[in-house]
C-alpha cells in the first residue's frame, strides 16, 4: 500500500483492512477437489485497503448506499432469536434456523426488495477464528455434505468444533453470473420448480437469439452479526470502482445436487488494481445491523445497475486480539 494512502487513512481516522486476492490456476481440475473447495491458487496477493465507516449514514432514509446504486445496503432488524427465551446458541440449532429464522429472512427480503417469492438456498454460521492457509494445503470442506439431503436449504457451521466455519479474507462474489443461472437449474427441486418459467424463457432466448422476456430474479446474502463485531468484520467493495470484464475471474467450484455434480464458479477479484477500489464497513456492527449483499440480478445490466458487490473479511490492522467474530449468513434467491 502506498505511503500516501496510509497517511491519508491515519489523518482521516479511517481503519485499514488487509484483504487477500487470489488468482486461480487455470490448469487445475475442479472436479478433483472436494465439494465447495477451490483449487490451490496460482498466486496470492494482499493489499491494505482504507475502510470507510458507513455506519453513521447507511441506516438513514437518505443513505446513498442502496441495492440499486451499490449492489448492497444495510437495514436495522432484530431477530426473534435475539430476545428471550432464545439466545445466541439458538442460531446453532437446525430446528430454530429452519422454523424461526428462515421465515424471518424470507419476510425481511420481501420487505426490503419488493420480491414476491423468496427461496432460501443456504445458511452458514461462522464462529471460529480465522486461520491463515498453509502453503500447498487446500481449504477443508465446507461442512458435512453427506448430511445435506439436497432437497432443502443447505446448513453449515452448526455442528461441533470440527465443522465450525471461519471468516473469509478472500475478496470474492459468491456466484458468478453464469453460476447463478446454473444454480437456478441445479441447486434443489424448490429452486428449479420456482424458477421453471424463468428457465424456459432464458433457454428460449438463448436458442433463438432473441430478447429475454421472462421475469426478474436475484441472488442475495442476508448477513447478521450474532454479537458486536470487534474483529474480522464484513467489508464491501464499491462495485462502481471495479471493471467486471477486467477485474473479475471465475473460480470453479464442484457442487452436488440430485441431478448430479455440477460446476458453478464464484467470482474472484484481481488485486493488481486494488489501489483504485473503494471499501466500506460498519464499525462495531451490532446484532440488529444487517447487510444485504447482491450477488446477481438478471435485470441489473439492462437497467444500468451494478450486478454484484465484492466483499471479504479483512484483517483490521492495528487492532489486536478481540473476541471471535460470530455471524450468520443466509443466501436467497428472490423472484418478482
Short mmCIF file of C-alpha atoms in Angstrom, two decimals:
data_model
loop_
_atom_site.label_atom_id
_atom_site.label_comp_id
_atom_site.label_asym_id
_atom_site.label_seq_id
_atom_site.Cartn_x
_atom_site.Cartn_y
_atom_site.Cartn_z
CA UNK A 1 0.00 0.00 0.00
CA UNK A 2 1.31 3.47 -0.87
CA UNK A 3 2.68 5.73 1.89
CA UNK A 4 0.28 8.47 0.80
CA UNK A 5 -2.74 6.21 1.19
CA UNK A 6 -1.65 5.08 4.65
CA UNK A 7 -1.08 8.69 5.74
CA UNK A 8 -4.48 9.69 4.37
CA UNK A 9 -6.16 6.87 6.27
CA UNK A 10 -4.49 7.89 9.52
CA UNK A 11 -5.28 11.59 9.01
CA UNK A 12 -8.96 10.86 8.34
CA UNK A 13 -9.11 8.30 11.16
CA UNK A 14 -10.11 5.55 8.75
CA UNK A 15 -9.38 1.92 9.54
CA UNK A 16 -7.04 -0.10 7.34
CA UNK A 17 -8.05 -3.60 6.37
CA UNK A 18 -5.76 -6.19 4.80
CA UNK A 19 -7.61 -8.10 2.10
CA UNK A 20 -6.49 -11.19 0.20
CA UNK A 21 -6.74 -11.54 -3.58
CA UNK A 22 -6.06 -14.80 -5.38
CA UNK A 23 -5.61 -15.76 -8.99
CA UNK A 24 -6.96 -19.23 -9.75
CA UNK A 25 -4.80 -21.77 -11.53
CA UNK A 26 -6.47 -22.36 -14.92
CA UNK A 27 -4.71 -25.72 -15.27
CA UNK A 28 -6.29 -27.12 -12.08
CA UNK A 29 -9.11 -29.64 -12.43
CA UNK A 30 -12.08 -28.51 -10.27
CA UNK A 31 -13.64 -31.97 -10.50
CA UNK A 32 -10.71 -33.32 -8.47
CA UNK A 33 -11.48 -31.09 -5.48
CA UNK A 34 -13.87 -31.63 -2.60
CA UNK A 35 -17.30 -30.02 -2.88
CA UNK A 36 -17.22 -26.22 -2.49
CA UNK A 37 -13.44 -26.22 -2.14
CA UNK A 38 -11.39 -24.17 -4.64
CA UNK A 39 -8.14 -25.49 -6.03
CA UNK A 40 -4.77 -24.20 -4.95
CA UNK A 41 -4.28 -20.67 -6.35
CA UNK A 42 -1.76 -19.65 -8.97
CA UNK A 43 -0.87 -16.57 -6.92
CA UNK A 44 -1.87 -14.76 -3.72
CA UNK A 45 -1.73 -11.01 -3.19
CA UNK A 46 -2.63 -8.97 -0.11
CA UNK A 47 -3.47 -5.29 -0.08
CA UNK A 48 -4.16 -2.83 2.74
CA UNK A 49 -7.40 -1.04 1.87
CA UNK A 50 -8.84 2.03 3.54
CA UNK A 51 -12.19 1.07 5.12
CA UNK A 52 -14.78 3.87 5.13
CA UNK A 53 -17.25 3.56 8.01
CA UNK A 54 -20.79 3.88 6.64
CA UNK A 55 -22.49 3.16 9.96
CA UNK A 56 -23.48 6.80 10.60
CA UNK A 57 -25.42 7.08 7.32
CA UNK A 58 -26.36 3.66 5.91
CA UNK A 59 -29.34 3.26 8.25
CA UNK A 60 -30.76 6.69 7.41
CA UNK A 61 -33.58 7.19 4.87
CA UNK A 62 -31.20 9.48 2.98
CA UNK A 63 -28.48 6.82 2.73
CA UNK A 64 -26.74 6.72 -0.67
CA UNK A 65 -25.95 3.02 -0.21
CA UNK A 66 -28.77 1.21 -1.99
CA UNK A 67 -29.03 -2.09 -3.83
CA UNK A 68 -29.78 -0.10 -6.99
CA UNK A 69 -26.64 2.04 -6.73
CA UNK A 70 -24.06 -0.10 -4.91
CA UNK A 71 -25.47 -3.68 -5.02
CA UNK A 72 -25.51 -3.65 -1.23
CA UNK A 73 -27.26 -1.94 1.65
CA UNK A 74 -27.83 -2.44 5.37
CA UNK A 75 -31.01 -2.33 7.43
CA UNK A 76 -31.99 -2.37 11.08
CA UNK A 77 -33.72 -5.62 12.02
CA UNK A 78 -33.77 -7.55 15.29
CA UNK A 79 -34.39 -11.28 15.04
CA UNK A 80 -36.80 -13.10 17.33
CA UNK A 81 -33.85 -15.33 18.18
CA UNK A 82 -32.05 -12.35 19.72
CA UNK A 83 -34.59 -11.98 22.54
CA UNK A 84 -35.55 -14.31 25.43
CA UNK A 85 -36.34 -17.14 25.66
CA UNK A 86 -33.85 -17.51 22.80
CA UNK A 87 -30.12 -16.80 22.88
CA UNK A 88 -27.12 -16.74 20.58
CA UNK A 89 -26.97 -20.52 20.78
CA UNK A 90 -30.37 -20.69 19.07
CA UNK A 91 -28.58 -19.84 15.82
CA UNK A 92 -26.68 -23.13 16.10
CA UNK A 93 -29.89 -25.19 16.13
CA UNK A 94 -31.15 -26.62 12.85
CA UNK A 95 -34.69 -26.58 14.26
CA UNK A 96 -34.73 -22.87 15.17
CA UNK A 97 -32.93 -21.86 11.99
CA UNK A 98 -35.45 -23.78 9.87
CA UNK A 99 -38.65 -22.96 11.75
CA UNK A 100 -38.00 -19.44 13.05
CA UNK A 101 -35.07 -17.71 11.37
CA UNK A 102 -35.81 -18.84 7.81
CA UNK A 103 -39.36 -17.36 7.76
CA UNK A 104 -37.93 -14.15 9.27
CA UNK A 105 -35.38 -13.84 6.48
CA UNK A 106 -37.97 -14.50 3.79
CA UNK A 107 -40.20 -11.77 5.20
CA UNK A 108 -37.28 -9.35 5.51
CA UNK A 109 -36.10 -9.93 1.93
CA UNK A 110 -39.61 -9.34 0.60
CA UNK A 111 -39.86 -6.14 2.63
CA UNK A 112 -36.50 -4.75 1.51
CA UNK A 113 -36.62 -5.78 -2.16
CA UNK A 114 -40.31 -5.99 -3.02
CA UNK A 115 -39.87 -9.56 -4.25
CA UNK A 116 -42.98 -11.74 -4.46
CA UNK A 117 -41.24 -15.05 -3.74
CA UNK A 118 -38.05 -15.86 -1.84
CA UNK A 119 -36.28 -19.22 -1.69
CA UNK A 120 -33.60 -19.90 0.91
CA UNK A 121 -30.62 -21.80 -0.50
CA UNK A 122 -28.00 -21.81 2.29
CA UNK A 123 -27.50 -20.67 5.87
CA UNK A 124 -23.98 -20.57 7.31
CA UNK A 125 -22.85 -19.68 10.82
CA UNK A 126 -19.25 -18.51 11.26
CA UNK A 127 -17.91 -18.78 14.80
CA UNK A 128 -14.25 -19.72 14.56
CA UNK A 129 -11.14 -17.54 14.42
CA UNK A 130 -9.51 -17.04 11.05
CA UNK A 131 -6.51 -19.27 10.43
CA UNK A 132 -4.07 -18.43 7.61
CA UNK A 133 -3.99 -21.16 4.95
CA UNK A 134 -0.90 -23.32 4.90
CA UNK A 135 1.14 -23.21 1.73
CA UNK A 136 0.22 -26.06 -0.59
CA UNK A 137 -2.73 -27.16 1.58
CA UNK A 138 -6.28 -26.96 0.26
CA UNK A 139 -9.05 -25.39 2.30
CA UNK A 140 -11.07 -28.04 4.20
CA UNK A 141 -14.59 -28.97 3.03
CA UNK A 142 -17.49 -26.66 3.95
CA UNK A 143 -19.45 -28.73 6.45
CA UNK A 144 -20.50 -32.34 6.08
CA UNK A 145 -22.13 -32.61 2.64
CA UNK A 146 -23.31 -36.15 3.45
CA UNK A 147 -25.80 -34.69 5.95
CA UNK A 148 -27.44 -32.47 3.34
CA UNK A 149 -30.44 -34.11 1.66
CA UNK A 150 -30.14 -31.76 -1.37
CA UNK A 151 -33.91 -31.16 -1.20
CA UNK A 152 -33.85 -28.43 1.45
CA UNK A 153 -31.60 -25.42 2.17
CA UNK A 154 -28.01 -26.29 2.97
CA UNK A 155 -26.92 -25.58 6.57
CA UNK A 156 -23.27 -25.30 7.61
CA UNK A 157 -21.26 -24.33 10.66
CA UNK A 158 -23.86 -25.55 13.17
CA UNK A 159 -22.14 -28.68 14.43
CA UNK A 160 -19.19 -29.43 16.66
CA UNK A 161 -15.82 -27.66 16.65
CA UNK A 162 -14.62 -29.57 13.60
CA UNK A 163 -17.47 -28.21 11.47
CA UNK A 164 -17.23 -24.57 12.60
CA UNK A 165 -16.53 -22.02 9.88
CA UNK A 166 -14.04 -19.14 9.86
CA UNK A 167 -14.23 -15.69 8.24
CA UNK A 168 -13.01 -15.43 4.64
CA UNK A 169 -10.20 -12.99 3.81
CA UNK A 170 -10.63 -13.71 0.11
CA UNK A 171 -12.16 -10.90 -1.99
CA UNK A 172 -14.98 -12.55 -3.88
CA UNK A 173 -18.58 -12.63 -5.11
CA UNK A 174 -20.26 -15.87 -4.10
CA UNK A 175 -21.68 -16.66 -7.55
CA UNK A 176 -20.60 -15.54 -10.98
CA UNK A 177 -23.37 -14.53 -13.39
CA UNK A 178 -23.12 -17.88 -15.16
CA UNK A 179 -23.08 -19.72 -11.82
CA UNK A 180 -26.32 -18.01 -10.78
CA UNK A 181 -28.02 -19.27 -13.93
CA UNK A 182 -26.56 -22.74 -13.43
CA UNK A 183 -27.67 -22.93 -9.79
CA UNK A 184 -31.18 -21.91 -10.82
CA UNK A 185 -31.31 -25.17 -12.78
CA UNK A 186 -29.46 -27.46 -10.37
CA UNK A 187 -29.45 -26.41 -6.72
CA UNK A 188 -32.54 -28.25 -5.45
CA UNK A 189 -36.13 -29.04 -6.52
CA UNK A 190 -37.64 -26.00 -4.79
CA UNK A 191 -35.32 -23.68 -6.71
CA UNK A 192 -35.75 -25.17 -10.16
CA UNK A 193 -39.52 -25.59 -9.75
CA UNK A 194 -39.95 -21.99 -8.56
CA UNK A 195 -37.80 -20.79 -11.47
CA UNK A 196 -39.44 -23.02 -14.10
CA UNK A 197 -40.92 -20.19 -16.20
CA UNK A 198 -37.71 -18.14 -15.95
CA UNK A 199 -35.56 -21.09 -17.04
CA UNK A 200 -37.83 -21.70 -20.04
CA UNK A 201 -37.64 -18.03 -21.02
CA UNK A 202 -33.85 -17.97 -20.67
CA UNK A 203 -33.45 -21.14 -22.73
CA UNK A 204 -35.79 -19.84 -25.43
CA UNK A 205 -33.93 -16.54 -25.69
CA UNK A 206 -30.57 -18.34 -25.88
CA UNK A 207 -31.79 -20.79 -28.53
CA UNK A 208 -33.46 -18.19 -30.73
CA UNK A 209 -31.04 -15.31 -30.15
CA UNK A 210 -33.95 -13.08 -29.21
CA UNK A 211 -34.52 -10.80 -26.23
CA UNK A 212 -35.23 -12.41 -22.87
CA UNK A 213 -38.91 -11.99 -22.00
CA UNK A 214 -39.05 -13.70 -18.60
CA UNK A 215 -39.24 -12.39 -15.06
CA UNK A 216 -36.67 -10.87 -12.76
CA UNK A 217 -34.68 -12.81 -10.16
CA UNK A 218 -31.71 -12.01 -7.94
CA UNK A 219 -29.33 -13.76 -5.54
CA UNK A 220 -28.68 -12.04 -2.18
CA UNK A 221 -26.90 -12.61 1.10
CA UNK A 222 -28.54 -11.52 4.35
CA UNK A 223 -25.61 -11.15 6.78
CA UNK A 224 -26.13 -10.63 10.52
CA UNK A 225 -23.67 -10.46 13.46
CA UNK A 226 -24.52 -12.59 16.47
CA UNK A 227 -22.77 -10.04 18.71
CA UNK A 228 -20.99 -6.72 18.21
CA UNK A 229 -18.18 -7.21 15.69
CA UNK A 230 -14.77 -6.31 17.12
CA UNK A 231 -12.54 -8.02 14.55
CA UNK A 232 -12.77 -9.74 11.17
CA UNK A 233 -15.72 -7.59 10.03
CA UNK A 234 -17.51 -7.91 6.72
CA UNK A 235 -16.23 -5.23 4.34
CA UNK A 236 -17.76 -4.45 0.94
CA UNK A 237 -16.06 -3.10 -2.17
CA UNK A 238 -17.90 -0.41 -4.13
CA UNK A 239 -18.73 -2.24 -7.40
CA UNK A 240 -18.60 1.10 -9.21
CA UNK A 241 -14.82 1.15 -8.61
CA UNK A 242 -14.10 -2.10 -10.46
CA UNK A 243 -14.43 -3.18 -14.07
CA UNK A 244 -16.16 -6.56 -14.26
CA UNK A 245 -14.57 -7.60 -17.54
CA UNK A 246 -11.10 -6.55 -16.44
CA UNK A 247 -11.06 -7.24 -12.71
CA UNK A 248 -13.08 -10.44 -12.19
CA UNK A 249 -12.07 -14.02 -12.82
CA UNK A 250 -14.07 -17.20 -12.22
CA UNK A 251 -13.02 -19.75 -9.62
CA UNK A 252 -14.78 -23.04 -10.48
CA UNK A 253 -16.36 -25.00 -7.62
CA UNK A 254 -17.77 -28.52 -7.70
CA UNK A 255 -21.26 -28.69 -6.20
CA UNK A 256 -23.63 -31.64 -5.57
CA UNK A 257 -27.31 -31.90 -6.49
CA UNK A 258 -29.98 -34.51 -7.09
CA UNK A 259 -29.29 -34.08 -10.80
CA UNK A 260 -25.63 -34.93 -10.28
CA UNK A 261 -22.47 -32.95 -9.63
CA UNK A 262 -22.06 -29.67 -11.48
CA UNK A 263 -19.69 -26.70 -11.66
CA UNK A 264 -20.77 -23.22 -10.57
CA UNK A 265 -17.99 -20.70 -10.06
CA UNK A 266 -17.57 -17.84 -7.66
CA UNK A 267 -16.07 -14.58 -8.95
CA UNK A 268 -12.61 -13.64 -7.72
CA UNK A 269 -11.48 -10.02 -7.74
CA UNK A 270 -7.96 -9.45 -9.05
CA UNK A 271 -5.73 -7.47 -6.73
CA UNK A 272 -3.46 -5.75 -9.25
CA UNK A 273 -5.76 -2.69 -9.24
CA UNK A 274 -6.73 -2.79 -5.58
CA UNK A 275 -5.41 0.76 -5.18
CA UNK A 276 -8.37 2.08 -7.21
CA UNK A 277 -11.03 0.20 -5.22
CA UNK A 278 -13.17 1.87 -2.55
CA UNK A 279 -14.08 -0.18 0.51
CA UNK A 280 -16.80 0.20 3.14
CA UNK A 281 -17.51 -1.30 6.55
CA UNK A 282 -19.79 -0.78 9.55
CA UNK A 283 -17.58 -0.13 12.54
CA UNK A 284 -18.52 -2.31 15.54
CA UNK A 285 -21.52 -3.66 13.65
CA UNK A 286 -24.35 -4.62 16.05
CA UNK A 287 -26.67 -7.63 16.16
CA UNK A 288 -29.57 -5.70 14.62
CA UNK A 289 -27.48 -4.20 11.79
CA UNK A 290 -27.98 -6.46 8.80
CA UNK A 291 -26.16 -6.36 5.48
CA UNK A 292 -27.87 -7.12 2.17
CA UNK A 293 -25.31 -8.14 -0.48
CA UNK A 294 -26.31 -8.68 -4.09
CA UNK A 295 -24.55 -11.50 -5.97
CA UNK A 296 -26.56 -11.36 -9.20
CA UNK A 297 -29.65 -9.66 -10.63
CA UNK A 298 -30.72 -10.62 -14.14
CA UNK A 299 -32.25 -7.17 -14.73
CA UNK A 300 -29.25 -5.20 -13.41
CA UNK A 301 -27.33 -4.75 -16.65
CA UNK A 302 -30.24 -3.62 -18.80
CA UNK A 303 -31.34 -1.21 -16.06
CA UNK A 304 -27.85 0.20 -15.64
CA UNK A 305 -27.34 -1.07 -12.09
CA UNK A 306 -24.27 -2.79 -10.57
CA UNK A 307 -24.50 -6.54 -10.89
CA UNK A 308 -22.87 -7.59 -7.62
CA UNK A 309 -20.90 -6.42 -4.58
CA UNK A 310 -17.43 -7.92 -3.96
CA UNK A 311 -16.67 -8.47 -0.29
CA UNK A 312 -14.38 -10.14 2.24
CA UNK A 313 -13.46 -10.21 5.91
CA UNK A 314 -10.26 -8.16 6.16
CA UNK A 315 -7.70 -8.22 8.93
CA UNK A 316 -8.07 -4.96 10.86
CA UNK A 317 -4.57 -3.52 11.03
CA UNK A 318 -3.57 -2.19 14.43
CA UNK A 319 -6.46 -3.99 16.13
CA UNK A 320 -5.02 -6.79 18.19
CA UNK A 321 -6.98 -9.53 19.93
CA UNK A 322 -10.69 -9.14 20.34
CA UNK A 323 -13.44 -11.70 20.60
CA UNK A 324 -14.05 -14.17 17.80
CA UNK A 325 -16.49 -12.79 15.26
CA UNK A 326 -19.76 -14.71 15.15
CA UNK A 327 -22.23 -14.21 12.34
CA UNK A 328 -24.98 -15.88 10.34
CA UNK A 329 -25.32 -15.56 6.58
CA UNK A 330 -28.40 -16.67 4.66
CA UNK A 331 -28.24 -16.78 0.87
CA UNK A 332 -31.51 -16.48 -1.00
CA UNK A 333 -33.00 -16.20 -4.47
CA UNK A 334 -35.68 -13.54 -4.85
CA UNK A 335 -38.32 -13.60 -7.60
CA UNK A 336 -40.58 -10.79 -8.80
#
